[in-house]
Amino acid sequence: MSDDYYEILGVSRQATPEEIKKAYRRLAREMHPDVAGPDADDRFKDVSRAYDVLSNPDKRRQYDMGGRGNGNPMGGGAGFGFSDIFETFFNAAGGAPRGPAPRVRRGQDALVRIEIDLAEATFGTSREVQVDTAVVCGTCQGTCCRPGTQPRTCEVCGGRGSVQRVARSFLGQVMTTSPCTACQGFGTVISDPCSECSGEGRVRTRRSIPVQVPAGVESGTRIKLTGQGEVGPGGGPAGDLYVEIRERAHPSFTRRGDDLHCSVELPMTAAALGTVIQVQTLDGVRDVDVRPGTQPNEILTLRGLGVGHLHAGGRGDLHVHIDLVVPARLDAEQERLLRELAVLRGEDHPEARLTAAPAGVFARLRDKFAGRP
Ligand SMILES: [Zn+2]
Ligand SMILES: [Zn+2]
């Protein structure tokens, strides 16, 4: 990536403060580490640094004059004195001389996805996940060198990892610093790399890792396994492994938060007379009391038979929706009895009395078409 703050933000040197702000917002959205993954972290820092300087008129002026514009405790954003400018020019382009780059770096985070069913989400489960990952090279133990050999100090940069060059400018001599190409900035050269890992200090392998999936997870939940990601270059500390959950839909139960919903068919006569029905729950068959006079779409709630609350005690509820079944075909005897009942109840010539449309009707219709219970 370029060191030039204008190039980093992708704006011209004549950009207005408004254009700079816009460019920063766009890049911040694209590269924010929460959105673009762990790799974007460093780039995002560069963009933030560039914006910090170019959005401040004083710092931007200093930067345009060739200074770094930030990180100078003397400057404080209130203008540089002569000595500051002098110092700035001596450290131009490369900033303050840095030490050699470390060969050992932290590894990347990794992500695997697993599918679980509703019962596993409800009660929690344990799984083994297979990951293709990098582990410390067993031959060189992460040193990157053939066993018995060591890296030697780079002759070109003397181990500093960077080389300084003197250039002439309108202000006189300017010292610039750039990474040493002979050692790629490491300060050391490995002339005899480990053959097992080709001098990487790590090798790729397939690992099986046990994962405890707690009750209450849902699609999109990520479980973090600290230090189970990739080992870094030079056998550096491992990143983290994230296990992302995808929950399969259940044929009978629909989940809303930690509550579950299901429907059971109930004959009209049973609803009128009351009964006990056996409902298949995730905890096995349960007897459920149906009171006499149960109405269509009534909901019977079974406390604590829903999904376990994530990282908390207790469980949601199971809501059993009553799906009332009216007999569609009656034999002669059934019809006679039913007519007799209608007469007894004075319902043989019922009036069609208008009732206020319950607010719930339209919500239920909408839910039905959206595939919800
Ligand atoms: Zn090795
Ligand atoms: Zn070097």
PDB file of N, CA, C and O in Angstrom, residues 40-108:
ATOM      1  N   ALA A  40      -8.499  -6.526   6.757  1.00  0.00           N
ATOM      2  CA  ALA A  40      -8.710  -5.115   6.465  1.00  0.00           C
ATOM      3  C   ALA A  40      -8.211  -4.225   7.604  1.00  0.00           C
ATOM      4  O   ALA A  40      -8.101  -3.025   7.448  1.00  0.00           O
ATOM      5  N   ASP A  41      -7.902  -4.829   8.733  1.00  0.00           N
ATOM      6  CA  ASP A  41      -7.549  -4.069   9.927  1.00  0.00           C
ATOM      7  C   ASP A  41      -6.431  -3.058   9.681  1.00  0.00           C
ATOM      8  O   ASP A  41      -6.562  -1.879   9.972  1.00  0.00           O
ATOM      9  N   ASP A  42      -5.330  -3.543   9.072  1.00  0.00           N
ATOM     10  CA  ASP A  42      -4.175  -2.676   8.860  1.00  0.00           C
ATOM     11  C   ASP A  42      -4.480  -1.584   7.848  1.00  0.00           C
ATOM     12  O   ASP A  42      -4.102  -0.429   8.013  1.00  0.00           O
ATOM     13  N   ARG A  43      -5.188  -1.971   6.786  1.00  0.00           N
ATOM     14  CA  ARG A  43      -5.539  -0.970   5.771  1.00  0.00           C
ATOM     15  C   ARG A  43      -6.439   0.091   6.381  1.00  0.00           C
ATOM     16  O   ARG A  43      -6.303   1.271   6.088  1.00  0.00           O
ATOM     17  N   PHE A  44      -7.351  -0.343   7.228  1.00  0.00           N
ATOM     18  CA  PHE A  44      -8.258   0.601   7.857  1.00  0.00           C
ATOM     19  C   PHE A  44      -7.486   1.583   8.732  1.00  0.00           C
ATOM     20  O   PHE A  44      -7.775   2.767   8.762  1.00  0.00           O
ATOM     21  N   LYS A  45      -6.446   1.081   9.416  1.00  0.00           N
ATOM     22  CA  LYS A  45      -5.619   1.969  10.235  1.00  0.00           C
ATOM     23  C   LYS A  45      -4.925   3.015   9.362  1.00  0.00           C
ATOM     24  O   LYS A  45      -4.851   4.184   9.716  1.00  0.00           O
ATOM     25  N   ASP A  46      -4.420   2.571   8.197  1.00  0.00           N
ATOM     26  CA  ASP A  46      -3.762   3.511   7.274  1.00  0.00           C
ATOM     27  C   ASP A  46      -4.735   4.593   6.829  1.00  0.00           C
ATOM     28  O   ASP A  46      -4.391   5.786   6.785  1.00  0.00           O
ATOM     29  N   VAL A  47      -5.946   4.166   6.485  1.00  0.00           N
ATOM     30  CA  VAL A  47      -6.951   5.121   6.012  1.00  0.00           C
ATOM     31  C   VAL A  47      -7.277   6.115   7.127  1.00  0.00           C
ATOM     32  O   VAL A  47      -7.366   7.318   6.904  1.00  0.00           O
ATOM     33  N   SER A  48      -7.407   5.610   8.361  1.00  0.00           N
ATOM     34  CA  SER A  48      -7.729   6.489   9.483  1.00  0.00           C
ATOM     35  C   SER A  48      -6.615   7.502   9.711  1.00  0.00           C
ATOM     36  O   SER A  48      -6.861   8.676   9.985  1.00  0.00           O
ATOM     37  N   ARG A  49      -5.369   7.031   9.587  1.00  0.00           N
ATOM     38  CA  ARG A  49      -4.224   7.918   9.797  1.00  0.00           C
ATOM     39  C   ARG A  49      -4.234   9.010   8.716  1.00  0.00           C
ATOM     40  O   ARG A  49      -4.055  10.193   8.994  1.00  0.00           O
ATOM     41  N   ALA A  50      -4.462   8.579   7.460  1.00  0.00           N
ATOM     42  CA  ALA A  50      -4.478   9.546   6.357  1.00  0.00           C
ATOM     43  C   ALA A  50      -5.571  10.583   6.579  1.00  0.00           C
ATOM     44  O   ALA A  50      -5.363  11.783   6.392  1.00  0.00           O
ATOM     45  N   TYR A  51      -6.733  10.113   7.023  1.00  0.00           N
ATOM     46  CA  TYR A  51      -7.850  11.039   7.223  1.00  0.00           C
ATOM     47  C   TYR A  51      -7.562  11.997   8.373  1.00  0.00           C
ATOM     48  O   TYR A  51      -7.859  13.189   8.296  1.00  0.00           O
ATOM     49  N   ASP A  52      -6.964  11.482   9.414  1.00  0.00           N
ATOM     50  CA  ASP A  52      -6.637  12.309  10.578  1.00  0.00           C
ATOM     51  C   ASP A  52      -5.811  13.515  10.159  1.00  0.00           C
ATOM     52  O   ASP A  52      -6.006  14.625  10.623  1.00  0.00           O
ATOM     53  N   VAL A  53      -4.878  13.279   9.231  1.00  0.00           N
ATOM     54  CA  VAL A  53      -3.998  14.357   8.780  1.00  0.00           C
ATOM     55  C   VAL A  53      -4.706  15.269   7.778  1.00  0.00           C
ATOM     56  O   VAL A  53      -4.747  16.485   7.936  1.00  0.00           O
ATOM     57  N   LEU A  54      -5.325  14.663   6.748  1.00  0.00           N
ATOM     58  CA  LEU A  54      -5.864  15.482   5.655  1.00  0.00           C
ATOM     59  C   LEU A  54      -7.138  16.224   6.050  1.00  0.00           C
ATOM     60  O   LEU A  54      -7.523  17.199   5.405  1.00  0.00           O
ATOM     61  N   SER A  55      -7.797  15.795   7.139  1.00  0.00           N
ATOM     62  CA  SER A  55      -9.025  16.477   7.536  1.00  0.00           C
ATOM     63  C   SER A  55      -8.724  17.671   8.436  1.00  0.00           C
ATOM     64  O   SER A  55      -9.609  18.454   8.750  1.00  0.00           O
ATOM     65  N   ASN A  56      -7.459  17.774   8.867  1.00  0.00           N
ATOM     66  CA  ASN A  56      -7.080  18.881   9.742  1.00  0.00           C
ATOM     67  C   ASN A  56      -6.257  19.879   8.922  1.00  0.00           C
ATOM     68  O   ASN A  56      -5.187  19.531   8.417  1.00  0.00           O
ATOM     69  N   PRO A  57      -6.759  21.118   8.745  1.00  0.00           N
ATOM     70  CA  PRO A  57      -6.091  22.063   7.833  1.00  0.00           C
ATOM     71  C   PRO A  57      -4.618  22.274   8.179  1.00  0.00           C
ATOM     72  O   PRO A  57      -3.772  22.321   7.274  1.00  0.00           O
ATOM     73  N   ASP A  58      -4.296  22.381   9.482  1.00  0.00           N
ATOM     74  CA  ASP A  58      -2.895  22.603   9.871  1.00  0.00           C
ATOM     75  C   ASP A  58      -2.024  21.411   9.510  1.00  0.00           C
ATOM     76  O   ASP A  58      -0.961  21.540   8.904  1.00  0.00           O
ATOM     77  N   LYS A  59      -2.518  20.220   9.918  1.00  0.00           N
ATOM     78  CA  LYS A  59      -1.729  19.008   9.647  1.00  0.00           C
ATOM     79  C   LYS A  59      -1.592  18.791   8.146  1.00  0.00           C
ATOM     80  O   LYS A  59      -0.556  18.361   7.649  1.00  0.00           O
ATOM     81  N   ARG A  60      -2.670  19.105   7.406  1.00  0.00           N
ATOM     82  CA  ARG A  60      -2.624  18.894   5.967  1.00  0.00           C
ATOM     83  C   ARG A  60      -1.576  19.827   5.338  1.00  0.00           C
ATOM     84  O   ARG A  60      -0.805  19.410   4.466  1.00  0.00           O
ATOM     85  N   ARG A  61      -1.508  21.076   5.810  1.00  0.00           N
ATOM     86  CA  ARG A  61      -0.532  22.005   5.264  1.00  0.00           C
ATOM     87  C   ARG A  61       0.888  21.483   5.515  1.00  0.00           C
ATOM     88  O   ARG A  61       1.732  21.473   4.632  1.00  0.00           O
ATOM     89  N   GLN A  62       1.114  21.013   6.744  1.00  0.00           N
ATOM     90  CA  GLN A  62       2.442  20.468   7.062  1.00  0.00           C
ATOM     91  C   GLN A  62       2.761  19.275   6.173  1.00  0.00           C
ATOM     92  O   GLN A  62       3.871  19.135   5.666  1.00  0.00           O
ATOM     93  N   TYR A  63       1.724  18.440   5.976  1.00  0.00           N
ATOM     94  CA  TYR A  63       1.935  17.242   5.168  1.00  0.00           C
ATOM     95  C   TYR A  63       2.260  17.632   3.729  1.00  0.00           C
ATOM     96  O   TYR A  63       3.158  17.082   3.107  1.00  0.00           O
ATOM     97  N   ASP A  64       1.535  18.637   3.213  1.00  0.00           N
ATOM     98  CA  ASP A  64       1.771  19.087   1.843  1.00  0.00           C
ATOM     99  C   ASP A  64       3.189  19.634   1.675  1.00  0.00           C
ATOM    100  O   ASP A  64       3.770  19.580   0.599  1.00  0.00           O
ATOM    101  N   MET A  65       3.727  20.177   2.779  1.00  0.00           N
ATOM    102  CA  MET A  65       5.092  20.703   2.719  1.00  0.00           C
ATOM    103  C   MET A  65       6.124  19.586   2.834  1.00  0.00           C
ATOM    104  O   MET A  65       7.318  19.838   2.818  1.00  0.00           O
ATOM    105  N   GLY A  66       5.647  18.372   3.017  1.00  0.00           N
ATOM    106  CA  GLY A  66       6.579  17.246   3.030  1.00  0.00           C
ATOM    107  C   GLY A  66       6.721  16.605   4.395  1.00  0.00           C
ATOM    108  O   GLY A  66       7.459  15.638   4.554  1.00  0.00           O
ATOM    109  N   GLY A  67       6.011  17.131   5.400  1.00  0.00           N
ATOM    110  CA  GLY A  67       6.108  16.537   6.731  1.00  0.00           C
ATOM    111  C   GLY A  67       5.156  15.368   6.859  1.00  0.00           C
ATOM    112  O   GLY A  67       4.389  15.066   5.951  1.00  0.00           O
ATOM    113  N   ARG A  68       5.190  14.719   7.990  1.00  0.00           N
ATOM    114  CA  ARG A  68       4.296  13.604   8.212  1.00  0.00           C
ATOM    115  C   ARG A  68       2.943  14.091   8.720  1.00  0.00           C
ATOM    116  O   ARG A  68       1.954  13.404   8.614  1.00  0.00           O
ATOM    117  N   GLY A  69       2.993  15.271   9.354  1.00  0.00           N
ATOM    118  CA  GLY A  69       1.736  15.882   9.737  1.00  0.00           C
ATOM    119  C   GLY A  69       1.114  15.314  10.986  1.00  0.00           C
ATOM    120  O   GLY A  69       0.176  15.872  11.511  1.00  0.00           O
ATOM    121  N   ASN A  70       1.623  14.201  11.461  1.00  0.00           N
ATOM    122  CA  ASN A  70       1.041  13.682  12.710  1.00  0.00           C
ATOM    123  C   ASN A  70       2.123  12.989  13.519  1.00  0.00           C
ATOM    124  O   ASN A  70       3.263  12.844  13.070  1.00  0.00           O
ATOM    125  N   GLY A  71       1.778  12.575  14.663  1.00  0.00           N
ATOM    126  CA  GLY A  71       2.689  11.783  15.485  1.00  0.00           C
ATOM    127  C   GLY A  71       3.820  12.608  16.046  1.00  0.00           C
ATOM    128  O   GLY A  71       4.718  12.070  16.680  1.00  0.00           O
ATOM    129  N   ASN A  72       3.804  13.920  15.830  1.00  0.00           N
ATOM    130  CA  ASN A  72       4.887  14.733  16.379  1.00  0.00           C
ATOM    131  C   ASN A  72       4.374  15.467  17.607  1.00  0.00           C
ATOM    132  O   ASN A  72       3.539  16.352  17.503  1.00  0.00           O
ATOM    133  N   PRO A  73       4.863  15.091  18.779  1.00  0.00           N
ATOM    134  CA  PRO A  73       4.335  15.676  19.997  1.00  0.00           C
ATOM    135  C   PRO A  73       4.570  17.184  20.072  1.00  0.00           C
ATOM    136  O   PRO A  73       3.843  17.894  20.744  1.00  0.00           O
ATOM    137  N   MET A  74       5.607  17.681  19.349  1.00  0.00           N
ATOM    138  CA  MET A  74       5.886  19.108  19.384  1.00  0.00           C
ATOM    139  C   MET A  74       4.852  19.882  18.579  1.00  0.00           C
ATOM    140  O   MET A  74       4.563  21.031  18.868  1.00  0.00           O
ATOM    141  N   GLY A  75       4.357  19.272  17.536  1.00  0.00           N
ATOM    142  CA  GLY A  75       3.480  19.980  16.611  1.00  0.00           C
ATOM    143  C   GLY A  75       2.150  20.335  17.251  1.00  0.00           C
ATOM    144  O   GLY A  75       1.734  21.472  17.246  1.00  0.00           O
ATOM    145  N   GLY A  76       1.519  19.334  17.801  1.00  0.00           N
ATOM    146  CA  GLY A  76       0.245  19.541  18.463  1.00  0.00           C
ATOM    147  C   GLY A  76      -0.810  20.153  17.560  1.00  0.00           C
ATOM    148  O   GLY A  76      -1.800  20.677  18.027  1.00  0.00           O
ATOM    149  N   GLY A  77      -0.583  20.124  16.267  1.00  0.00           N
ATOM    150  CA  GLY A  77      -1.580  20.630  15.335  1.00  0.00           C
ATOM    151  C   GLY A  77      -1.586  22.149  15.268  1.00  0.00           C
ATOM    152  O   GLY A  77      -2.351  22.748  14.533  1.00  0.00           O
ATOM    153  N   ALA A  78      -0.737  22.824  16.010  1.00  0.00           N
ATOM    154  CA  ALA A  78      -0.794  24.283  16.067  1.00  0.00           C
ATOM    155  C   ALA A  78       0.335  24.924  15.269  1.00  0.00           C
ATOM    156  O   ALA A  78       0.671  26.073  15.465  1.00  0.00           O
ATOM    157  N   GLY A  79       0.949  24.210  14.370  1.00  0.00           N
ATOM    158  CA  GLY A  79       2.009  24.797  13.554  1.00  0.00           C
ATOM    159  C   GLY A  79       3.385  24.386  14.043  1.00  0.00           C
ATOM    160  O   GLY A  79       3.625  24.272  15.245  1.00  0.00           O
ATOM    161  N   PHE A  80       4.277  24.161  13.115  1.00  0.00           N
ATOM    162  CA  PHE A  80       5.618  23.693  13.456  1.00  0.00           C
ATOM    163  C   PHE A  80       6.588  24.860  13.569  1.00  0.00           C
ATOM    164  O   PHE A  80       6.467  25.845  12.832  1.00  0.00           O
ATOM    165  N   GLY A  81       7.546  24.720  14.471  1.00  0.00           N
ATOM    166  CA  GLY A  81       8.675  25.639  14.471  1.00  0.00           C
ATOM    167  C   GLY A  81       9.707  25.154  13.482  1.00  0.00           C
ATOM    168  O   GLY A  81       9.548  24.093  12.864  1.00  0.00           O
ATOM    169  N   PHE A  82      10.788  25.921  13.326  1.00  0.00           N
ATOM    170  CA  PHE A  82      11.801  25.561  12.344  1.00  0.00           C
ATOM    171  C   PHE A  82      12.420  24.199  12.648  1.00  0.00           C
ATOM    172  O   PHE A  82      12.592  23.370  11.766  1.00  0.00           O
ATOM    173  N   SER A  83      12.693  23.947  13.950  1.00  0.00           N
ATOM    174  CA  SER A  83      13.362  22.681  14.297  1.00  0.00           C
ATOM    175  C   SER A  83      12.464  21.494  13.975  1.00  0.00           C
ATOM    176  O   SER A  83      12.941  20.425  13.611  1.00  0.00           O
ATOM    177  N   ASP A  84      11.156  21.702  14.106  1.00  0.00           N
ATOM    178  CA  ASP A  84      10.242  20.607  13.797  1.00  0.00           C
ATOM    179  C   ASP A  84      10.285  20.281  12.314  1.00  0.00           C
ATOM    180  O   ASP A  84      10.310  19.133  11.917  1.00  0.00           O
ATOM    181  N   ILE A  85      10.301  21.346  11.503  1.00  0.00           N
ATOM    182  CA  ILE A  85      10.356  21.135  10.057  1.00  0.00           C
ATOM    183  C   ILE A  85      11.661  20.448   9.685  1.00  0.00           C
ATOM    184  O   ILE A  85      11.687  19.492   8.914  1.00  0.00           O
ATOM    185  N   PHE A  86      12.736  20.887  10.310  1.00  0.00           N
ATOM    186  CA  PHE A  86      14.035  20.285  10.073  1.00  0.00           C
ATOM    187  C   PHE A  86      13.972  18.782  10.362  1.00  0.00           C
ATOM    188  O   PHE A  86      14.357  17.952   9.549  1.00  0.00           O
ATOM    189  N   GLU A  87      13.411  18.467  11.528  1.00  0.00           N
ATOM    190  CA  GLU A  87      13.332  17.069  11.935  1.00  0.00           C
ATOM    191  C   GLU A  87      12.423  16.293  10.987  1.00  0.00           C
ATOM    192  O   GLU A  87      12.718  15.176  10.575  1.00  0.00           O
ATOM    193  N   THR A  88      11.314  16.932  10.642  1.00  0.00           N
ATOM    194  CA  THR A  88      10.367  16.305   9.739  1.00  0.00           C
ATOM    195  C   THR A  88      11.044  15.930   8.430  1.00  0.00           C
ATOM    196  O   THR A  88      10.869  14.843   7.903  1.00  0.00           O
ATOM    197  N   PHE A  89      11.882  16.854   7.920  1.00  0.00           N
ATOM    198  CA  PHE A  89      12.520  16.577   6.638  1.00  0.00           C
ATOM    199  C   PHE A  89      13.573  15.496   6.753  1.00  0.00           C
ATOM    200  O   PHE A  89      13.810  14.756   5.819  1.00  0.00           O
ATOM    201  N   PHE A  90      14.169  15.411   7.895  1.00  0.00           N
ATOM    202  CA  PHE A  90      15.156  14.349   8.042  1.00  0.00           C
ATOM    203  C   PHE A  90      14.526  12.976   8.064  1.00  0.00           C
ATOM    204  O   PHE A  90      15.124  11.995   7.666  1.00  0.00           O
ATOM    205  N   ASN A  91      13.301  12.935   8.538  1.00  0.00           N
ATOM    206  CA  ASN A  91      12.614  11.648   8.594  1.00  0.00           C
ATOM    207  C   ASN A  91      11.625  11.478   7.457  1.00  0.00           C
ATOM    208  O   ASN A  91      10.757  10.641   7.514  1.00  0.00           O
ATOM    209  N   ALA A  92      11.788  12.297   6.430  1.00  0.00           N
ATOM    210  CA  ALA A  92      10.776  12.335   5.372  1.00  0.00           C
ATOM    211  C   ALA A  92      10.508  10.960   4.788  1.00  0.00           C
ATOM    212  O   ALA A  92      11.361  10.089   4.788  1.00  0.00           O
ATOM    213  N   ALA A  93       9.319  10.815   4.275  1.00  0.00           N
ATOM    214  CA  ALA A  93       8.847   9.643   3.544  1.00  0.00           C
ATOM    215  C   ALA A  93       8.731   8.402   4.406  1.00  0.00           C
ATOM    216  O   ALA A  93       7.665   7.813   4.509  1.00  0.00           O
ATOM    217  N   GLY A  94       9.793   7.992   5.044  1.00  0.00           N
ATOM    218  CA  GLY A  94       9.713   6.737   5.787  1.00  0.00           C
ATOM    219  C   GLY A  94       9.307   6.926   7.231  1.00  0.00           C
ATOM    220  O   GLY A  94       9.159   5.957   7.953  1.00  0.00           O
ATOM    221  N   GLY A  95       9.161   8.153   7.663  1.00  0.00           N
ATOM    222  CA  GLY A  95       8.864   8.373   9.075  1.00  0.00           C
ATOM    223  C   GLY A  95      10.099   8.095   9.892  1.00  0.00           C
ATOM    224  O   GLY A  95      11.201   7.952   9.371  1.00  0.00           O
ATOM    225  N   ALA A  96       9.929   8.011  11.190  1.00  0.00           N
ATOM    226  CA  ALA A  96      11.055   7.728  12.068  1.00  0.00           C
ATOM    227  C   ALA A  96      11.612   6.353  11.697  1.00  0.00           C
ATOM    228  O   ALA A  96      10.845   5.447  11.385  1.00  0.00           O
ATOM    229  N   PRO A  97      12.943   6.184  11.699  1.00  0.00           N
ATOM    230  CA  PRO A  97      13.491   4.875  11.327  1.00  0.00           C
ATOM    231  C   PRO A  97      12.919   3.797  12.242  1.00  0.00           C
ATOM    232  O   PRO A  97      12.921   3.957  13.451  1.00  0.00           O
ATOM    233  N   ARG A  98      12.443   2.747  11.638  1.00  0.00           N
ATOM    234  CA  ARG A  98      11.882   1.659  12.434  1.00  0.00           C
ATOM    235  C   ARG A  98      12.891   0.541  12.513  1.00  0.00           C
ATOM    236  O   ARG A  98      13.801   0.461  11.700  1.00  0.00           O
ATOM    237  N   GLY A  99      12.692  -0.341  13.460  1.00  0.00           N
ATOM    238  CA  GLY A  99      13.560  -1.501  13.575  1.00  0.00           C
ATOM    239  C   GLY A  99      13.219  -2.487  12.483  1.00  0.00           C
ATOM    240  O   GLY A  99      12.315  -2.260  11.689  1.00  0.00           O
ATOM    241  N   PRO A 100      13.945  -3.606  12.418  1.00  0.00           N
ATOM    242  CA  PRO A 100      13.630  -4.623  11.415  1.00  0.00           C
ATOM    243  C   PRO A 100      12.238  -5.206  11.646  1.00  0.00           C
ATOM    244  O   PRO A 100      11.757  -5.243  12.770  1.00  0.00           O
ATOM    245  N   ALA A 101      11.607  -5.646  10.581  1.00  0.00           N
ATOM    246  CA  ALA A 101      10.279  -6.258  10.691  1.00  0.00           C
ATOM    247  C   ALA A 101      10.411  -7.618  11.372  1.00  0.00           C
ATOM    248  O   ALA A 101      11.351  -8.360  11.098  1.00  0.00           O
ATOM    249  N   PRO A 102       9.485  -7.937  12.278  1.00  0.00           N
ATOM    250  CA  PRO A 102       9.574  -9.252  12.939  1.00  0.00           C
ATOM    251  C   PRO A 102       9.202 -10.377  11.972  1.00  0.00           C
ATOM    252  O   PRO A 102       8.266 -10.239  11.191  1.00  0.00           O
ATOM    253  N   ARG A 103       9.950 -11.475  12.020  1.00  0.00           N
ATOM    254  CA  ARG A 103       9.592 -12.644  11.207  1.00  0.00           C
ATOM    255  C   ARG A 103       8.396 -13.362  11.808  1.00  0.00           C
ATOM    256  O   ARG A 103       7.654 -14.043  11.119  1.00  0.00           O
ATOM    257  N   VAL A 104       8.265 -13.251  13.130  1.00  0.00           N
ATOM    258  CA  VAL A 104       7.189 -13.958  13.820  1.00  0.00           C
ATOM    259  C   VAL A 104       5.985 -13.036  13.906  1.00  0.00           C
ATOM    260  O   VAL A 104       6.065 -11.958  14.470  1.00  0.00           O
ATOM    261  N   ARG A 105       4.898 -13.445  13.291  1.00  0.00           N
ATOM    262  CA  ARG A 105       3.686 -12.627  13.345  1.00  0.00           C
ATOM    263  C   ARG A 105       2.484 -13.484  13.716  1.00  0.00           C
ATOM    264  O   ARG A 105       2.489 -14.700  13.529  1.00  0.00           O
ATOM    265  N   ARG A 106       1.453 -12.816  14.233  1.00  0.00           N
ATOM    266  CA  ARG A 106       0.247 -13.532  14.641  1.00  0.00           C
ATOM    267  C   ARG A 106      -0.450 -14.108  13.409  1.00  0.00           C
ATOM    268  O   ARG A 106      -0.460 -13.504  12.343  1.00  0.00           O
ATOM    269  N   GLY A 107      -1.016 -15.286  13.567  1.00  0.00           N
ATOM    270  CA  GLY A 107      -1.717 -15.938  12.462  1.00  0.00           C
ATOM    271  C   GLY A 107      -3.091 -15.342  12.239  1.00  0.00           C
ATOM    272  O   GLY A 107      -3.581 -14.563  13.044  1.00  0.00           O
ATOM    273  N   GLN A 108      -3.698 -15.756  11.136  1.00  0.00           N
ATOM    274  CA  GLN A 108      -5.021 -15.234  10.797  1.00  0.00           C
ATOM    275  C   GLN A 108      -6.116 -15.969  11.555  1.00  0.00           C
ATOM    276  O   GLN A 108      -5.978 -17.130  11.898  1.00  0.00           O
TER     277      GLN A 108
END
